[in-house]
GROMACS .gro file of C-alpha atoms in nm:
model
  252
    1MET     CA    1   8.285  12.340   4.285
    2GLU     CA    2   7.969  12.435   4.472
    3LYS     CA    3   8.009  12.669   4.770
    4VAL     CA    4   7.841  12.619   5.106
    5PHE     CA    5   7.571  12.871   5.191
    6HIS     CA    6   7.716  13.084   5.474
    7LEU     CA    7   8.092  13.031   5.468
    8GLY     CA    8   8.107  13.082   5.093
    9LEU     CA    9   8.376  12.816   5.051
   10CYS     CA   10   8.412  12.503   4.843
   11ILE     CA   11   8.588  12.180   4.930
   12ASP     CA   12   8.903  12.267   4.735
   13ASP     CA   13   8.955  12.577   4.949
   14LEU     CA   14   9.027  12.363   5.255
   15LYS     CA   15   9.309  12.166   5.089
   16GLY     CA   16   9.205  11.841   5.251
   17ALA     CA   17   9.168  11.975   5.605
   18LYS     CA   18   8.997  11.728   5.838
   19LEU     CA   19   9.031  11.921   6.165
   20ALA     CA   20   8.892  12.260   6.263
   21ILE     CA   21   8.959  12.478   6.565
   22VAL     CA   22   8.641  12.671   6.642
   23PRO     CA   23   8.659  12.975   6.872
   24GLY     CA   24   8.364  13.208   6.907
   25ASP     CA   25   8.543  13.540   6.859
   26PRO     CA   26   8.649  13.631   6.502
   27ASP     CA   27   8.949  13.822   6.638
   28ARG     CA   28   9.058  13.516   6.833
   29ALA     CA   29   9.040  13.311   6.514
   30ALA     CA   30   9.282  13.554   6.352
   31ARG     CA   31   9.521  13.536   6.646
   32ILE     CA   32   9.515  13.155   6.655
   33SER     CA   33   9.589  13.140   6.284
   34GLN     CA   34   9.927  13.303   6.348
   35PHE     CA   35  10.039  12.991   6.535
   36LEU     CA   36  10.001  12.787   6.216
   37ASP     CA   37  10.242  12.767   5.925
   38ASN     CA   38  10.143  12.957   5.611
   39PRO     CA   39   9.822  13.107   5.751
   40THR     CA   40   9.578  13.261   5.509
   41CYS     CA   41   9.232  13.411   5.545
   42LEU     CA   42   8.972  13.227   5.337
   43ALA     CA   43   8.656  13.420   5.420
   44LYS     CA   44   8.498  13.682   5.643
   45THR     CA   45   8.122  13.675   5.645
   46ARG     CA   46   7.908  13.779   5.943
   47GLU     CA   47   8.047  13.605   6.253
   48PHE     CA   48   8.229  13.344   6.046
   49HIS     CA   49   8.596  13.430   5.989
   50VAL     CA   50   8.776  13.135   5.835
   51TYR     CA   51   9.151  13.080   5.818
   52LEU     CA   52   9.360  12.796   5.679
   53GLY     CA   53   9.710  12.698   5.783
   54GLU     CA   54   9.935  12.401   5.841
   55LEU     CA   55  10.019  12.218   6.162
   56ASN     CA   56  10.288  11.951   6.141
   57GLY     CA   57  10.232  11.940   5.766
   58HIS     CA   58   9.855  11.895   5.789
   59SER     CA   59   9.598  12.149   5.673
   60VAL     CA   60   9.394  12.290   5.962
   61VAL     CA   61   9.093  12.521   5.955
   62ILE     CA   62   9.022  12.789   6.212
   63CYS     CA   63   8.664  12.917   6.197
   64SER     CA   64   8.495  13.155   6.439
   65THR     CA   65   8.136  13.068   6.525
   66GLY     CA   66   8.008  13.375   6.703
   67ILE     CA   67   7.819  13.330   7.029
   68GLY     CA   68   7.577  13.047   7.098
   69GLY     CA   69   7.451  12.721   6.955
   70PRO     CA   70   7.264  12.827   6.640
   71SER     CA   71   7.562  12.992   6.471
   72THR     CA   72   7.793  12.715   6.596
   73SER     CA   73   7.569  12.458   6.429
   74ILE     CA   74   7.594  12.644   6.098
   75ALA     CA   75   7.972  12.655   6.105
   76VAL     CA   76   8.006  12.289   6.202
   77GLU     CA   77   7.750  12.172   5.946
   78GLU     CA   78   7.910  12.360   5.658
   79LEU     CA   79   8.265  12.262   5.751
   80ALA     CA   80   8.150  11.900   5.771
   81GLN     CA   81   8.008  11.936   5.420
   82LEU     CA   82   8.358  12.044   5.317
   83GLY     CA   83   8.522  11.735   5.465
   84VAL     CA   84   8.608  11.835   5.824
   85HIS     CA   85   8.527  11.568   6.085
   86SER     CA   86   8.711  11.685   6.399
   87PHE     CA   87   8.610  12.002   6.585
   88LEU     CA   88   8.807  12.145   6.876
   89ARG     CA   89   8.628  12.429   7.049
   90ILE     CA   90   8.825  12.691   7.240
   91GLY     CA   91   8.648  12.950   7.452
   92THR     CA   92   8.624  13.135   7.781
   93THR     CA   93   8.401  13.064   8.075
   94GLY     CA   94   8.277  13.147   8.422
   95ALA     CA   95   8.338  12.878   8.683
   96ILE     CA   96   8.079  12.801   8.950
   97GLN     CA   97   8.276  12.565   9.175
   98PRO     CA   98   8.480  12.730   9.454
   99HIS     CA   99   8.794  12.519   9.398
  100ILE     CA  100   8.839  12.634   9.037
  101ASN     CA  101   9.072  12.931   8.993
  102GLU     CA  102   9.085  13.209   8.737
  103GLY     CA  103   9.327  13.107   8.463
  104ASP     CA  104   9.259  12.734   8.498
  105ILE     CA  105   9.161  12.535   8.190
  106LEU     CA  106   8.831  12.345   8.191
  107ILE     CA  107   8.784  12.043   7.967
  108SER     CA  108   8.418  11.962   7.910
  109GLN     CA  109   8.350  11.591   7.921
  110ALA     CA  110   7.978  11.647   7.875
  111SER     CA  111   7.726  11.931   7.883
  112VAL     CA  112   7.391  12.004   8.041
  113ARG     CA  113   7.164  12.083   7.747
  114LEU     CA  114   7.023  12.423   7.840
  115ASP     CA  115   7.021  12.525   7.475
  116GLY     CA  116   6.762  12.490   7.204
  117ALA     CA  117   6.975  12.421   6.898
  118SER     CA  118   7.087  12.076   7.014
  119GLN     CA  119   6.723  11.962   7.016
  120HIS     CA  120   6.719  12.001   6.639
  121PHE     CA  121   6.971  11.717   6.619
  122ALA     CA  122   6.855  11.477   6.891
  123PRO     CA  123   6.589  11.461   7.166
  124LEU     CA  124   6.677  11.579   7.516
  125SER     CA  125   6.716  11.221   7.634
  126TYR     CA  126   7.023  11.199   7.405
  127PRO     CA  127   7.340  11.300   7.595
  128ALA     CA  128   7.568  11.588   7.495
  129VAL     CA  129   7.904  11.416   7.527
  130SER     CA  130   8.247  11.494   7.388
  131ASP     CA  131   8.453  11.250   7.186
  132PHE     CA  132   8.663  11.033   7.417
  133PHE     CA  133   8.983  11.040   7.209
  134ALA     CA  134   8.972  11.415   7.142
  135THR     CA  135   8.903  11.484   7.510
  136GLN     CA  136   9.182  11.251   7.613
  137ALA     CA  137   9.415  11.445   7.382
  138MET     CA  138   9.315  11.768   7.560
  139VAL     CA  139   9.392  11.612   7.898
  140LYS     CA  140   9.731  11.487   7.781
  141ALA     CA  141   9.808  11.830   7.637
  142CYS     CA  142   9.741  11.998   7.972
  143GLU     CA  143   9.957  11.740   8.151
  144ASN     CA  144  10.242  11.776   7.902
  145LEU     CA  145  10.229  12.156   7.921
  146ASN     CA  146  10.198  12.154   8.303
  147ILE     CA  147   9.878  12.360   8.288
  148ASP     CA  148   9.624  12.342   8.571
  149PHE     CA  149   9.302  12.189   8.442
  150HIS     CA  150   8.974  12.033   8.549
  151ILE     CA  151   8.762  11.788   8.356
  152GLY     CA  152   8.390  11.748   8.409
  153ILE     CA  153   8.043  11.867   8.317
  154THR     CA  154   7.954  12.209   8.173
  155ALA     CA  155   7.617  12.385   8.175
  156SER     CA  156   7.564  12.512   7.822
  157SER     CA  157   7.305  12.788   7.800
  158ASP     CA  158   7.143  12.971   7.510
  159THR     CA  159   7.155  13.299   7.703
  160PHE     CA  160   7.429  13.477   7.894
  161TYR     CA  161   7.205  13.646   8.150
  162PRO     CA  162   6.886  13.459   8.261
  163GLY     CA  163   7.005  13.117   8.148
  164GLN     CA  164   7.313  13.154   8.366
  165GLU     CA  165   7.109  13.307   8.650
  166ARG     CA  166   7.261  13.652   8.638
  167TYR     CA  167   7.067  13.925   8.814
  168ASP     CA  168   7.288  14.223   8.717
  169THR     CA  169   7.061  14.302   8.423
  170HIS     CA  170   6.824  14.570   8.297
  171SER     CA  171   6.528  14.421   8.484
  172GLY     CA  172   6.705  14.218   8.751
  173TYR     CA  173   6.451  13.945   8.684
  174VAL     CA  174   6.515  13.576   8.621
  175PRO     CA  175   6.216  13.351   8.537
  176LYS     CA  176   6.103  13.121   8.816
  177SER     CA  177   6.209  12.813   8.623
  178LEU     CA  178   6.570  12.936   8.633
  179GLN     CA  179   6.579  13.081   8.984
  180GLY     CA  180   6.805  12.863   9.197
  181SER     CA  181   6.939  12.679   8.892
  182CYS     CA  182   7.300  12.785   8.947
  183GLU     CA  183   7.297  12.641   9.299
  184GLU     CA  184   7.145  12.321   9.167
  185TRP     CA  185   7.419  12.279   8.907
  186GLN     CA  186   7.681  12.348   9.173
  187LYS     CA  187   7.537  12.073   9.393
  188LEU     CA  188   7.544  11.837   9.095
  189GLY     CA  189   7.913  11.907   9.039
  190VAL     CA  190   7.883  12.115   8.722
  191MET     CA  191   8.204  12.313   8.669
  192ASN     CA  192   8.099  12.613   8.466
  193TYR     CA  193   7.866  12.789   8.226
  194GLU     CA  194   7.926  12.853   7.857
  195MET     CA  195   7.707  12.874   7.546
  196GLU     CA  196   7.818  12.638   7.270
  197SER     CA  197   7.929  12.295   7.391
  198ALA     CA  198   7.585  12.133   7.420
  199THR     CA  199   7.508  12.207   7.057
  200LEU     CA  200   7.856  12.108   6.944
  201PHE     CA  201   7.864  11.780   7.135
  202THR     CA  202   7.510  11.673   7.049
  203MET     CA  203   7.530  11.742   6.679
  204CYS     CA  204   7.876  11.593   6.639
  205ALA     CA  205   7.784  11.276   6.825
  206ALA     CA  206   7.461  11.245   6.628
  207LEU     CA  207   7.633  11.307   6.294
  208GLY     CA  208   7.935  11.083   6.354
  209LEU     CA  209   8.180  11.371   6.398
  210GLN     CA  210   8.447  11.425   6.662
  211ALA     CA  211   8.430  11.712   6.911
  212ALA     CA  212   8.603  11.835   7.224
  213CYS     CA  213   8.597  12.162   7.415
  214VAL     CA  214   8.833  12.359   7.636
  215ALA     CA  215   8.767  12.693   7.802
  216GLY     CA  216   8.985  12.929   7.998
  217VAL     CA  217   8.837  13.052   8.327
  218LEU     CA  218   8.795  13.430   8.325
  219VAL     CA  219   8.605  13.453   8.653
  220ASN     CA  220   8.487  13.236   8.940
  221ARG     CA  221   8.129  13.340   9.005
  222THR     CA  222   8.134  13.213   9.362
  223ARG     CA  223   8.365  13.508   9.432
  224GLN     CA  224   8.272  13.780   9.181
  225GLU     CA  225   8.087  13.841   8.854
  226ILE     CA  226   8.322  14.073   8.665
  227PRO     CA  227   8.657  13.935   8.540
  228ASN     CA  228   8.975  14.119   8.637
  229VAL     CA  229   9.235  13.880   8.498
  230ASP     CA  230   9.474  13.896   8.203
  231HIS     CA  231   9.268  13.764   7.912
  232SER     CA  232   9.573  13.730   7.687
  233GLU     CA  233   9.753  13.490   7.923
  234ILE     CA  234   9.443  13.273   7.955
  235GLU     CA  235   9.404  13.267   7.578
  236ARG     CA  236   9.770  13.175   7.537
  237LYS     CA  237   9.729  12.869   7.759
  238SER     CA  238   9.406  12.762   7.592
  239VAL     CA  239   9.558  12.791   7.246
  240ALA     CA  240   9.863  12.592   7.354
  241VAL     CA  241   9.639  12.311   7.480
  242VAL     CA  242   9.427  12.299   7.165
  243LEU     CA  243   9.726  12.300   6.931
  244GLU     CA  244   9.898  12.025   7.130
  245ALA     CA  245   9.580  11.816   7.120
  246ALA     CA  246   9.537  11.884   6.749
  247LYS     CA  247   9.885  11.748   6.679
  248VAL     CA  248   9.791  11.421   6.850
  249LEU     CA  249   9.467  11.386   6.653
  250LEU     CA  250   9.630  11.475   6.323
  251ALA     CA  251   9.895  11.208   6.375
  252LYS     CA  252   9.634  10.929   6.395
   0.00000   0.00000   0.00000
């Protein structure tokens, strides 16, 4: 069987898996794999670490994407070539609304397209929206697990510093077009910043794939910039939500 270009896998390697959990961090992919039955590592190439396991008797892929839209698009495209059609993103985030607390879970219903990669799949007038049923499964998972969550719009940026209007940088400079942007998103009710959901949502909607995204809040930027919370506890909650949602989608 022919292998896809970057992941170096062929369709038989995935054993019929139709759903993938896609964190950014390769180490997080490894940790998530341990929650599956019979986990095995399929590949480690660049930022893409791929694991296969079973959840309620179904094959499930876990594939890290690295940071940002371009590498996310590669992982999603190549997994789709291998038969995957549902993508559940799990990540971390900085909240920008005062009522959101560190440790809360954010479910992205849609994303502001501050990236560039999504424009290679659809024009900017095309919305970056999550799949209704996958997002609903995330909501139900949070409710069933009694985990505090918020659902709404995410600002999805190609850059961590200027695109998210951070001034604690080498130059301290943010281009004029981005100055005041954080306040604007706050006034428009945007919950948070992250770096992958706009690409994920746009390409999956355009290609007929299913996508949803949850992120654990590491810091609320209305109060501080540097996180000082227990990352492991936030990850535990996020993973629990994604696995619970995955069970619902796999049962359909």
